[in-house]
Tab-separated table of C-alpha atoms and ligand atoms in Angstrom:
chain	number	residue	atom	x	y	z
A	20	MET	CA	-0.024	-0.050	-0.066
A	21	GLU	CA	3.120	2.474	0.616
A	22	ASN	CA	3.785	2.463	-2.902
A	23	ASN	CA	-0.012	2.805	-4.113
A	24	PRO	CA	-0.113	6.081	-6.398
A	25	SER	CA	-4.030	5.717	-6.177
A	26	ILE	CA	-5.935	7.846	-3.507
A	27	SER	CA	-8.704	4.956	-3.697
A	28	ILE	CA	-8.673	2.660	-0.638
A	29	SER	CA	-11.132	0.434	-2.159
A	30	ASN	CA	-9.159	-0.324	-5.457
A	31	PRO	CA	-5.724	0.659	-5.595
A	32	HIS	CA	-3.734	0.476	-8.723
A	33	PRO	CA	-2.385	-2.918	-9.270
A	34	SER	CA	1.139	-3.526	-8.033
A	35	GLY	CA	3.857	-3.656	-10.695
A	36	VAL	CA	5.225	-7.014	-11.612
A	37	ASP	CA	7.342	-8.293	-9.099
A	38	ILE	CA	10.782	-10.608	-9.755
A	39	ILE	CA	8.806	-13.743	-9.492
A	40	GLN	CA	6.179	-12.600	-12.172
A	41	LYS	CA	8.941	-11.740	-14.333
A	42	THR	CA	10.606	-14.975	-13.983
A	43	GLY	CA	7.375	-16.730	-15.044
A	44	LEU	CA	7.112	-14.400	-18.153
A	45	ILE	CA	10.541	-14.951	-19.270
A	46	LEU	CA	10.098	-18.625	-18.776
A	47	PHE	CA	6.680	-18.366	-20.790
A	48	SER	CA	8.388	-16.287	-23.311
A	49	VAL	CA	11.073	-18.859	-23.702
A	50	GLY	CA	8.950	-21.500	-24.316
A	51	LEU	CA	6.951	-19.524	-26.938
A	52	LEU	CA	10.057	-18.675	-28.768
A	53	LEU	CA	11.176	-22.243	-28.943
A	54	PHE	CA	7.611	-22.845	-30.398
A	55	LEU	CA	8.208	-20.269	-33.176
A	56	ILE	CA	11.774	-21.652	-33.818
A	57	ALA	CA	10.027	-25.327	-34.200
A	58	SER	CA	7.743	-23.542	-36.677
A	59	THR	CA	10.697	-22.713	-38.955
A	60	GLY	CA	11.735	-26.352	-38.909
A	61	THR	CA	14.938	-25.542	-37.069
A	62	GLY	CA	15.915	-28.057	-33.966
A	63	MET	CA	13.550	-30.958	-35.760
A	64	LYS	CA	16.367	-33.400	-35.118
A	65	TYR	CA	15.442	-33.554	-31.293
A	66	PRO	CA	11.608	-33.352	-31.382
A	67	VAL	CA	10.799	-34.834	-27.956
A	68	LEU	CA	13.255	-32.221	-26.577
A	69	LEU	CA	11.924	-29.417	-28.326
A	70	LEU	CA	8.481	-30.327	-27.628
A	71	SER	CA	9.015	-30.961	-23.937
A	72	LEU	CA	10.921	-27.430	-23.687
A	73	SER	CA	8.362	-25.452	-25.599
A	74	ILE	CA	5.378	-26.892	-23.745
A	75	GLY	CA	7.011	-27.237	-20.104
A	76	LEU	CA	8.578	-23.818	-20.000
A	77	SER	CA	5.523	-22.116	-21.606
A	78	VAL	CA	2.992	-23.818	-19.110
A	79	GLY	CA	5.357	-23.564	-16.083
A	80	GLY	CA	6.182	-19.890	-16.703
A	81	ALA	CA	2.470	-19.122	-17.008
A	82	PHE	CA	1.772	-20.790	-13.885
A	83	ILE	CA	4.336	-19.010	-11.777
A	84	TYR	CA	3.107	-15.801	-13.233
A	85	PHE	CA	-0.570	-16.516	-12.391
A	86	PHE	CA	-0.008	-18.167	-8.896
A	87	ARG	CA	2.312	-14.989	-7.926
A	88	LYS	CA	-0.494	-12.515	-9.653
A	89	TYR	CA	-3.361	-13.967	-8.100
A	90	LEU	CA	-2.296	-15.375	-4.889
A	91	THR	CA	-1.031	-12.196	-3.918
A	92	LYS	CA	-4.305	-10.116	-3.883
A	93	SER	CA	-7.835	-10.816	-2.929
A	94	ALA	CA	-10.074	-12.891	-5.101
A	95	GLY	CA	-12.583	-11.946	-7.529
A	96	VAL	CA	-13.060	-9.499	-10.444
A	97	LYS	CA	-11.275	-5.986	-9.730
A	98	ASN	CA	-12.542	-4.162	-12.687
A	99	ASP	CA	-8.920	-3.014	-12.853
A	100	GLN	CA	-8.621	-0.737	-16.024
A	101	ILE	CA	-10.230	-3.271	-18.361
A	102	TRP	CA	-11.443	0.064	-20.138
A	103	GLN	CA	-8.055	1.864	-20.232
A	104	ASN	CA	-6.269	-1.670	-21.485
A	105	SER	CA	-5.780	-1.747	-25.307
A	106	LEU	CA	-6.207	-5.409	-25.445
A	107	THR	CA	-9.403	-5.606	-23.635
A	108	SER	CA	-11.080	-2.660	-24.632
A	109	ARG	CA	-10.948	-2.956	-28.558
A	110	GLY	CA	-7.790	-1.049	-28.889
A	111	VAL	CA	-4.788	-1.635	-31.494
A	112	PHE	CA	-3.769	-4.880	-29.581
A	113	ALA	CA	-6.920	-6.084	-29.404
A	114	TRP	CA	-7.458	-5.735	-33.198
A	115	LEU	CA	-3.905	-7.174	-33.728
A	116	PHE	CA	-4.580	-10.295	-31.460
A	117	GLY	CA	-8.088	-10.602	-33.391
A	118	ILE	CA	-6.374	-10.552	-36.767
A	119	PHE	CA	-3.719	-13.151	-35.277
A	120	LEU	CA	-6.475	-15.674	-34.128
A	121	THR	CA	-8.674	-15.108	-37.359
A	122	GLY	CA	-5.505	-15.668	-39.317
A	123	PHE	CA	-4.647	-19.051	-37.435
A	124	TYR	CA	-8.069	-20.736	-37.942
A	125	ILE	CA	-7.933	-19.754	-41.730
A	126	VAL	CA	-4.224	-21.401	-41.840
A	127	ILE	CA	-5.328	-24.333	-39.705
A	128	TYR	CA	-8.655	-24.876	-41.796
A	129	TRP	CA	-7.512	-24.205	-45.556
A	130	PHE	CA	-3.806	-23.936	-45.552
A	131	PRO	CA	-2.503	-26.578	-42.740
A	132	SER	CA	0.777	-27.110	-45.163
A	133	VAL	CA	2.153	-23.655	-43.763
A	134	LEU	CA	1.928	-25.578	-40.104
A	135	GLU	CA	3.648	-28.466	-41.218
A	136	ASN	CA	6.820	-28.190	-38.832
A	137	LEU	CA	4.419	-27.323	-35.883
A	138	ILE	CA	2.382	-30.414	-36.733
A	139	ARG	CA	5.362	-32.479	-37.317
A	140	LEU	CA	6.637	-31.161	-33.701
A	141	MET	CA	3.540	-32.893	-32.145
A	142	ASP	CA	4.523	-36.428	-33.728
A	143	PRO	CA	6.017	-37.835	-30.493
A	144	LEU	CA	3.005	-36.816	-28.461
A	145	SER	CA	0.711	-38.013	-31.018
A	146	ASN	CA	2.340	-41.302	-31.536
A	147	LEU	CA	2.071	-41.924	-27.664
A	148	ILE	CA	-1.337	-41.205	-27.000
A	149	ARG	CA	-3.142	-42.045	-30.713
A	150	GLY	CA	-0.661	-44.428	-32.051
A	151	ASN	CA	-0.162	-42.272	-35.324
A	152	ASP	CA	1.534	-39.244	-36.393
A	153	SER	CA	-0.019	-35.953	-35.894
A	154	ASP	CA	-2.091	-33.888	-38.194
A	155	GLN	CA	-3.451	-30.108	-38.068
A	156	TRP	CA	-6.286	-31.136	-35.774
A	157	PHE	CA	-4.098	-33.113	-33.163
A	158	LEU	CA	-1.997	-29.808	-33.108
A	159	TYR	CA	-5.324	-27.543	-32.698
A	160	GLY	CA	-6.473	-30.004	-30.038
A	161	THR	CA	-3.456	-30.039	-27.883
A	162	LEU	CA	-3.245	-26.067	-28.260
A	163	TYR	CA	-7.035	-25.833	-27.457
A	164	THR	CA	-6.660	-28.304	-24.600
A	165	LEU	CA	-3.531	-26.249	-22.982
A	166	ALA	CA	-5.271	-22.960	-23.376
A	167	ILE	CA	-8.146	-24.206	-21.458
A	168	GLY	CA	-5.822	-26.033	-18.802
A	169	VAL	CA	-3.662	-23.009	-18.193
A	170	MET	CA	-6.178	-20.441	-18.226
A	171	GLY	CA	-8.695	-22.611	-16.355
A	172	VAL	CA	-6.039	-22.705	-13.495
A	173	LYS	CA	-5.910	-18.876	-13.693
A	174	ALA	CA	-9.504	-18.762	-13.512
A	175	LEU	CA	-9.379	-21.222	-10.269
A	176	LEU	CA	-7.108	-18.685	-8.866
A	177	LYS	CA	-8.716	-15.616	-9.600
A	178	TYR	CA	-12.626	-16.842	-8.533
A	179	ARG	CA	-11.181	-18.991	-5.773
A	180	HIS	CA	-13.654	-17.246	-3.404
A	181	SER	CA	-16.695	-18.951	-5.358
A	182	ASN	CA	-17.161	-22.719	-4.925
A	183	TYR	CA	-19.323	-22.398	-7.916
A	184	GLN	CA	-16.804	-21.264	-9.896
A	185	ILE	CA	-14.175	-23.801	-8.568
A	186	ILE	CA	-16.524	-26.644	-9.350
A	187	ARG	CA	-17.457	-25.399	-12.862
A	188	THR	CA	-13.932	-24.382	-13.907
A	189	SER	CA	-12.504	-28.081	-12.856
A	190	SER	CA	-15.656	-29.416	-14.697
A	191	ILE	CA	-14.558	-27.475	-17.898
A	192	ILE	CA	-10.961	-28.780	-17.610
A	193	PHE	CA	-12.059	-32.230	-16.962
A	194	PHE	CA	-14.315	-32.491	-20.023
A	195	GLN	CA	-11.996	-30.873	-22.085
A	196	LEU	CA	-9.028	-33.035	-21.095
A	197	GLY	CA	-10.669	-36.385	-20.833
A	198	PHE	CA	-13.338	-36.305	-22.996
A	199	ALA	CA	-12.584	-34.041	-25.854
A	200	TYR	CA	-8.806	-34.930	-25.956
A	201	LEU	CA	-7.451	-38.169	-24.243
A	202	ILE	CA	-10.417	-40.523	-25.062
A	203	PRO	CA	-10.674	-39.729	-28.916
A	204	ALA	CA	-6.904	-40.144	-28.884
A	205	VAL	CA	-6.939	-43.421	-26.812
A	206	LEU	CA	-9.781	-44.740	-28.887
A	207	GLN	CA	-7.733	-44.663	-32.163
A	208	LEU	CA	-4.776	-46.232	-30.331
A	209	PHE	CA	-7.106	-49.365	-30.247
A	210	ASN	CA	-8.281	-48.884	-33.727
A	211	GLN	CA	-11.613	-47.700	-32.804
A	212	PRO	CA	-13.259	-44.646	-34.554
A	213	GLU	CA	-12.355	-41.279	-33.309
A	214	PHE	CA	-15.321	-40.176	-31.203
A	215	TYR	CA	-16.125	-37.319	-28.834
A	216	PHE	CA	-18.590	-38.402	-26.127
A	217	SER	CA	-18.854	-34.825	-25.061
A	218	TYR	CA	-20.192	-33.308	-28.106
A	219	PHE	CA	-23.816	-34.057	-29.877
A	220	TRP	CA	-25.856	-33.237	-32.905
A	221	PRO	CA	-26.338	-30.602	-33.799
A	222	LEU	CA	-23.188	-28.957	-32.571
A	223	LYS	CA	-21.171	-31.824	-33.791
A	224	TYR	CA	-23.621	-31.780	-36.792
A	225	ASP	CA	-22.484	-34.731	-38.701
A	226	TYR	CA	-22.825	-37.159	-35.931
A	227	LEU	CA	-26.468	-37.891	-37.218
A	228	PHE	CA	-25.849	-37.759	-40.802
A	229	PRO	CA	-26.188	-41.038	-42.437
A	230	SER	CA	-22.708	-41.290	-43.670
A	231	THR	CA	-21.611	-41.138	-39.961
A	232	VAL	CA	-24.207	-43.504	-38.616
A	233	ASN	CA	-23.494	-45.937	-41.428
A	234	TYR	CA	-19.793	-45.933	-40.797
A	235	LEU	CA	-20.053	-46.311	-37.265
A	236	THR	CA	-22.738	-48.992	-37.288
A	237	GLU	CA	-20.617	-50.945	-39.510
A	238	GLN	CA	-17.603	-50.976	-37.258
A	239	PRO	CA	-16.811	-54.322	-35.867
A	240	GLY	CA	-17.960	-54.863	-32.415
A	241	ALA	CA	-20.415	-52.784	-30.556
A	242	LEU	CA	-18.661	-49.929	-29.957
A	243	GLY	CA	-19.727	-48.235	-33.076
A	244	VAL	CA	-23.432	-48.779	-32.350
A	245	PHE	CA	-23.194	-47.544	-28.879
A	246	MET	CA	-21.493	-44.301	-30.115
A	247	VAL	CA	-24.653	-43.821	-32.400
A	248	PHE	CA	-27.025	-44.695	-29.508
A	249	TRP	CA	-25.175	-42.474	-26.861
A	250	GLY	CA	-25.182	-39.549	-29.378
A	251	ALA	CA	-29.146	-39.998	-29.984
A	252	ALA	CA	-29.840	-40.519	-26.518
A	253	MET	CA	-27.757	-37.598	-25.421
A	254	ILE	CA	-29.609	-34.904	-27.358
A	255	PHE	CA	-33.241	-36.588	-27.686
A	256	VAL	CA	-33.463	-37.730	-23.798
A	257	ALA	CA	-30.848	-36.492	-21.658
A	258	THR	CA	-30.549	-33.042	-22.805
A	259	PRO	CA	-34.226	-32.070	-22.057
A	260	ILE	CA	-34.057	-34.278	-18.694
A	261	LEU	CA	-30.764	-32.216	-17.716
A	262	THR	CA	-32.089	-28.875	-18.980
A	263	TYR	CA	-35.354	-29.311	-17.014
A	264	PHE	CA	-33.148	-29.880	-13.817
A	265	TYR	CA	-30.403	-27.621	-14.337
A	266	GLY	CA	-31.228	-25.158	-17.214
A	267	LYS	CA	-28.712	-25.242	-20.154
A	268	ARG	CA	-25.925	-24.535	-17.829
A	269	TRP	CA	-25.186	-28.127	-17.512
A	270	TYR	CA	-23.835	-28.327	-21.079
A	271	CYS	CA	-22.962	-24.464	-21.982
A	272	SER	CA	-21.072	-23.758	-18.928
A	273	TRP	CA	-19.998	-27.358	-17.459
A	274	VAL	CA	-19.200	-29.814	-20.213
A	275	CYS	CA	-18.913	-28.033	-24.170
A	276	GLY	CA	-15.409	-27.092	-25.086
A	277	CYS	CA	-16.639	-24.008	-26.886
A	278	GLY	CA	-17.747	-22.697	-23.637
A	279	GLY	CA	-14.798	-23.893	-21.810
A	280	LEU	CA	-12.416	-21.785	-24.042
A	281	ALA	CA	-14.790	-18.829	-23.432
A	282	ASN	CA	-14.730	-19.203	-19.756
A	283	THR	CA	-11.014	-19.706	-19.181
A	284	ALA	CA	-9.096	-18.315	-22.212
A	285	GLY	CA	-11.520	-15.708	-23.213
A	286	ASP	CA	-12.240	-14.640	-19.512
A	287	PRO	CA	-10.256	-11.225	-20.208
A	288	PHE	CA	-12.799	-10.470	-22.994
A	289	ARG	CA	-16.204	-11.154	-21.543
A	290	GLN	CA	-17.042	-7.724	-21.015
A	291	LEU	CA	-17.187	-6.862	-24.753
A	292	SER	CA	-20.597	-8.755	-25.647
A	293	ASP	CA	-23.160	-6.325	-26.656
A	294	LYS	CA	-25.944	-5.604	-24.244
A	295	SER	CA	-28.216	-3.635	-26.870
A	296	LEU	CA	-31.487	-4.523	-27.394
A	297	LYS	CA	-30.812	-4.489	-31.191
A	298	ALA	CA	-27.986	-7.532	-30.452
A	299	TRP	CA	-30.624	-9.531	-28.718
A	300	LYS	CA	-32.944	-9.413	-31.628
A	301	ILE	CA	-30.117	-10.170	-34.131
A	302	GLU	CA	-29.036	-12.983	-31.791
A	303	ARG	CA	-32.674	-14.588	-31.819
A	304	TRP	CA	-32.812	-14.476	-35.587
A	305	MET	CA	-29.532	-15.866	-36.259
A	306	ILE	CA	-29.275	-18.703	-33.692
A	307	TYR	CA	-32.864	-20.096	-34.652
A	308	SER	CA	-31.946	-19.770	-38.515
A	309	VAL	CA	-28.876	-21.696	-37.814
A	310	LEU	CA	-31.078	-24.506	-36.122
A	311	VAL	CA	-33.528	-24.642	-38.872
A	312	PHE	CA	-30.388	-24.753	-41.590
A	313	ILE	CA	-29.340	-27.808	-39.605
A	314	ILE	CA	-32.480	-29.586	-39.517
A	315	ILE	CA	-33.408	-29.085	-42.906
A	316	THR	CA	-29.734	-30.404	-44.085
A	317	THR	CA	-29.860	-33.398	-41.988
A	318	SER	CA	-33.493	-34.136	-43.066
A	319	PHE	CA	-32.565	-34.176	-46.757
A	320	LEU	CA	-29.530	-36.184	-46.122
A	321	TRP	CA	-31.875	-39.011	-44.467
A	322	ILE	CA	-34.601	-38.696	-47.034
A	323	ASN	CA	-32.099	-38.827	-49.808
A	324	SER	CA	-30.542	-41.770	-48.236
A	325	TYR	CA	-33.360	-43.659	-47.553
A	326	TYR	CA	-34.748	-42.846	-51.194
A	327	ASN	CA	-31.174	-43.578	-52.778
A	328	GLY	CA	-30.974	-40.188	-53.981
A	329	SER	CA	-34.285	-40.216	-56.117
A	330	VAL	CA	-35.741	-37.313	-54.079
A	331	PHE	CA	-33.296	-34.457	-53.573
A	332	GLY	CA	-30.804	-35.750	-56.261
A	333	ASN	CA	-27.682	-33.609	-55.465
A	334	VAL	CA	-29.289	-31.164	-53.413
A	335	SER	CA	-28.358	-32.457	-49.973
A	336	GLY	CA	-24.731	-32.964	-50.395
A	337	PRO	CA	-24.073	-29.156	-51.394
A	338	PHE	CA	-26.429	-28.250	-48.358
A	339	ALA	CA	-24.347	-30.430	-46.077
A	340	ASN	CA	-21.231	-28.886	-47.420
A	341	THR	CA	-22.369	-25.302	-47.540
A	342	TYR	CA	-23.290	-25.965	-43.714
A	343	GLY	CA	-19.830	-27.314	-42.958
A	344	PHE	CA	-18.201	-24.599	-44.427
A	345	LEU	CA	-19.935	-21.422	-43.414
A	346	ILE	CA	-21.398	-22.518	-39.998
A	347	GLY	CA	-18.869	-25.641	-39.093
A	348	ALA	CA	-15.500	-23.690	-39.932
A	349	ILE	CA	-16.140	-19.935	-40.667
A	350	PHE	CA	-18.775	-19.149	-37.814
A	351	SER	CA	-17.664	-21.471	-34.950
A	352	GLY	CA	-14.264	-21.441	-35.532
A	353	VAL	CA	-12.966	-18.187	-37.494
A	354	ILE	CA	-15.431	-16.013	-36.146
A	355	GLY	CA	-16.351	-17.570	-33.000
A	356	VAL	CA	-12.913	-17.559	-31.672
A	357	GLY	CA	-11.234	-14.976	-33.685
A	358	PHE	CA	-13.504	-12.121	-32.768
A	359	TYR	CA	-12.925	-12.711	-28.954
A	360	PRO	CA	-10.936	-9.481	-28.579
A	361	LEU	CA	-13.593	-7.264	-30.480
A	362	MET	CA	-17.109	-9.006	-29.717
A	363	GLY	CA	-16.513	-10.783	-26.417
A	364	THR	CA	-16.152	-14.570	-25.970
A	365	ARG	CA	-19.552	-16.249	-26.864
A	366	VAL	CA	-19.965	-14.789	-30.265
A	367	TRP	CA	-20.670	-18.518	-31.472
A	368	CYS	CA	-22.759	-19.725	-28.514
A	369	ARG	CA	-24.694	-16.571	-28.608
A	370	PHE	CA	-25.472	-15.982	-32.271
A	371	GLY	CA	-24.672	-19.278	-33.996
A	372	CYS	CA	-24.578	-22.533	-31.998
A	373	PRO	CA	-27.780	-24.704	-32.670
A	374	MET	CA	-26.977	-26.852	-29.680
A	375	ALA	CA	-27.535	-23.619	-27.477
A	376	ALA	CA	-30.747	-22.761	-29.653
A	377	ILE	CA	-32.257	-26.186	-28.339
A	378	LEU	CA	-30.955	-25.938	-25.026
A	379	GLY	CA	-32.273	-22.298	-24.978
A	380	ILE	CA	-35.917	-23.170	-26.042
A	381	GLN	CA	-35.744	-25.896	-23.407
A	382	GLN	CA	-34.681	-23.622	-20.607
A	383	ARG	CA	-37.122	-20.819	-21.423
A	384	LEU	CA	-40.126	-23.390	-21.817
A	385	PHE	CA	-39.676	-25.881	-18.869
A	386	SER	CA	-36.542	-25.488	-16.867
A	387	ARG	CA	-36.411	-25.375	-12.983
A	388	PHE	CA	-33.357	-22.975	-13.373
A	389	ARG	CA	-33.689	-19.299	-12.732
A	390	ILE	CA	-31.613	-16.483	-11.518
A	391	THR	CA	-33.446	-14.606	-8.740
A	392	THR	CA	-32.792	-11.227	-7.922
A	393	ASN	CA	-33.232	-9.105	-4.649
A	394	GLY	CA	-33.957	-5.684	-6.176
A	395	GLY	CA	-34.010	-3.717	-2.783
A	396	GLN	CA	-30.554	-4.624	-2.255
A	397	CYS	CA	-29.170	-3.534	-5.929
A	398	ILE	CA	-26.917	-0.443	-5.934
A	399	SER	CA	-27.008	-0.309	-9.936
A	400	CYS	CA	-23.389	-0.685	-10.126
A	401	GLY	CA	-23.542	-2.710	-13.392
A	402	ASN	CA	-20.838	-5.264	-12.639
A	403	CYS	CA	-23.293	-7.984	-13.577
A	404	SER	CA	-24.130	-6.668	-17.049
A	405	THR	CA	-20.802	-5.682	-17.641
A	406	TYR	CA	-19.399	-9.250	-17.148
A	407	CYS	CA	-22.243	-11.120	-18.516
A	408	GLU	CA	-20.942	-12.793	-21.532
A	409	MET	CA	-24.284	-13.533	-23.232
A	410	GLY	CA	-24.851	-9.957	-23.426
A	411	ILE	CA	-27.919	-9.873	-21.145
A	412	ASP	CA	-28.726	-6.717	-19.206
A	413	VAL	CA	-28.571	-8.353	-15.779
A	414	LYS	CA	-28.840	-4.885	-13.796
A	415	ALA	CA	-32.334	-4.104	-15.457
A	416	TYR	CA	-33.680	-7.478	-14.088
A	417	ALA	CA	-32.008	-6.764	-10.730
A	418	GLN	CA	-33.434	-3.245	-10.307
A	419	LYS	CA	-36.851	-4.538	-10.746
A	420	GLY	CA	-36.205	-7.552	-8.588
A	421	GLN	CA	-37.427	-9.670	-11.483
A	422	ASN	CA	-36.137	-13.345	-12.187
A	423	ILE	CA	-34.049	-13.703	-15.073
A	424	VAL	CA	-35.429	-16.606	-17.178
A	425	ARG	CA	-33.859	-16.098	-20.597
A	426	ALA	CA	-33.037	-18.668	-23.331
A	427	SER	CA	-29.650	-17.467	-23.921
A	428	CYS	CA	-28.331	-17.297	-20.224
A	429	VAL	CA	-25.538	-20.379	-19.796
A	430	GLY	CA	-25.489	-19.935	-16.100
A	431	CYS	CA	-21.978	-19.088	-15.611
A	432	GLY	CA	-22.764	-17.513	-12.521
A	433	MET	CA	-20.223	-14.736	-13.126
A	434	CYS	CA	-23.128	-12.124	-12.641
A	435	ALA	CA	-23.571	-13.401	-9.428
A	436	THR	CA	-19.824	-13.850	-8.489
A	437	VAL	CA	-18.999	-10.370	-9.211
A	438	CYS	CA	-22.080	-8.641	-7.456
A	439	PRO	CA	-20.958	-6.760	-4.557
A	440	ARG	CA	-24.435	-7.126	-2.854
A	441	GLY	CA	-25.187	-10.706	-3.017
A	442	VAL	CA	-28.357	-9.490	-5.305
A	443	LEU	CA	-28.207	-12.434	-7.512
A	444	ASN	CA	-28.769	-16.233	-7.066
A	445	LEU	CA	-28.568	-19.067	-9.264
A	446	GLU	CA	-31.334	-21.348	-8.456
A	447	ASN	CA	-33.229	-24.494	-9.210
A	448	GLY	CA	-37.191	-24.257	-8.113
A	449	PRO	CA	-40.762	-25.078	-9.304
A	450	LEU	CA	-41.682	-23.934	-12.582
A	451	LYS	CA	-44.676	-21.889	-11.204
A	452	GLY	CA	-44.008	-18.489	-10.568
A	453	ARG	CA	-40.202	-18.461	-12.127
A	454	VAL	CA	-41.168	-15.687	-14.318
A	455	ASN	CA	-42.305	-12.947	-12.084
A	456	ASP	CA	-42.695	-9.142	-12.201
A	457	ASN	CA	-41.792	-8.132	-8.559
A	458	PRO	CA	-41.774	-4.474	-7.977
A	459	ILE	CA	-38.678	-2.938	-6.753
A	460	LEU	CA	-38.683	-2.409	-2.744
A	461	ILE	CA	-37.907	1.179	-1.484
A	462	GLY	CA	-37.944	1.105	2.157
A	463	ASN	CA	-41.490	-0.245	3.056
A	464	LYS	CA	-42.470	0.812	-0.078
A	465	GLU	CA	-42.638	-0.609	-3.507
A	466	ALA	CA	-42.356	1.423	-7.153
A	467	LYS	CA	-42.894	-0.444	-10.412
A	468	LEU	CA	-40.751	0.434	-13.214
A	469	ASN	CA	-41.477	-0.179	-16.820
A	470	LEU	CA	-38.296	-1.147	-18.372
B	503	SF4	S1	-23.639	-22.479	-26.811
B	503	SF4	FE1	-23.094	-24.126	-27.972
B	503	SF4	S2	-20.869	-23.949	-28.178
B	503	SF4	FE2	-21.601	-22.482	-26.448
B	503	SF4	S3	-21.506	-23.654	-24.500
B	503	SF4	FE3	-23.455	-24.119	-25.350
B	503	SF4	S4	-23.556	-25.882	-26.581
B	503	SF4	FE4	-21.269	-25.137	-26.405
B	504	SF4	S1	-27.190	-13.766	-16.624
B	504	SF4	FE1	-25.451	-14.257	-15.237
B	504	SF4	S2	-25.392	-16.591	-15.258
B	504	SF4	FE2	-26.258	-15.872	-17.280
B	504	SF4	S3	-24.768	-15.815	-18.917
B	504	SF4	FE3	-25.017	-13.561	-17.915
B	504	SF4	S4	-23.577	-13.610	-16.527
B	504	SF4	FE4	-23.897	-16.029	-16.816
């Protein structure tokens, strides 16, 4: 405090980076540098050493930095200069980072040969856990899992005061590492189809396409049939049941890797989501259009398959290809992650994900989940709205004492975590009365607001 240049006693300037943090940053930079050197093909005679050093140093350095940074100050969001920092307020660095991320996705989807040396760098790890050489998707999956793991540890440290955030973040890391990385790899090691048990149609849109279903059911043994059964049972049976009990959060904030990346690596950008009514309208049009698109595509493919191509002829194939290109690659990948620094972290989840559309309809119509608000306690600080990654103006509900029952709410719980007055509570309860219109309490009186 003695070096605190701020006159504020509640929110002092963050202290400078100390020697331990600097050491972490240096190690992280060296690891990153080795990765860049490997991308030029240098040092590939020793791939195991290079891979171990680049991952070990960057992960170790990041951990040292985060542990030192977050354990030396109190837990929680600090509002510390997010609107002054160029990276977190759509400044020059945000644009540069956005261009870098977008470029990376374009390269990995359409020009993977540019990454050939990095793909080869992953060969030792790929051979160890999958039994074959790496490809661009193994490289991508490894980086993705590392991003969720490392930034997940940061989230655990930052939000360590909240049991909800600790359990939720641990769940995200568990499902990404186990279900979206190791299990599909080990399946390949045993000559089984690569299958992601934590992704279902329509998010993993081809899992109910006739070609995938036929491929899986024709596999020797019963595992392929089980995979088809699992995918169908999860979307048609388990999803409505779990959403009834817990809201869409059971998937969007606890299991899904897209939401997982948003809530860990994307955490510094969550305040950038557009809270305007216009954005809400666009969101509803877009997300349900994508859902209709994938339902039509899947139906066309099945009808065509049933009638041996005599009904839709060549139409269904291009439909599926168009969906794969526009939605599967450009929207969910290039825009969904590439635009984190400009439009916030849930661009895909909010505007494009057809799984979110289904979960949202169920959540709005028949879920026990709601966020209750105690309007009399709200001081209108706006923290909740600022940090809502789904662009919900939480404050407007809190001021009215109205429950939040919105299709888009992913139940990340951050609004409640950042609320200084404990106004918001994530709850499961009876369906009856969950959509309310409570008047705000002012002393012993009440006032109705028409927002
Ligand atoms: S909205 Fe879609 S992509 Fe986002 S977390 Fe939910 S299911 Fe996953
Ligand atoms: S309303 Fe709260 S729980 Fe729902 S998405 Fe926004 S911040 Fe997360």
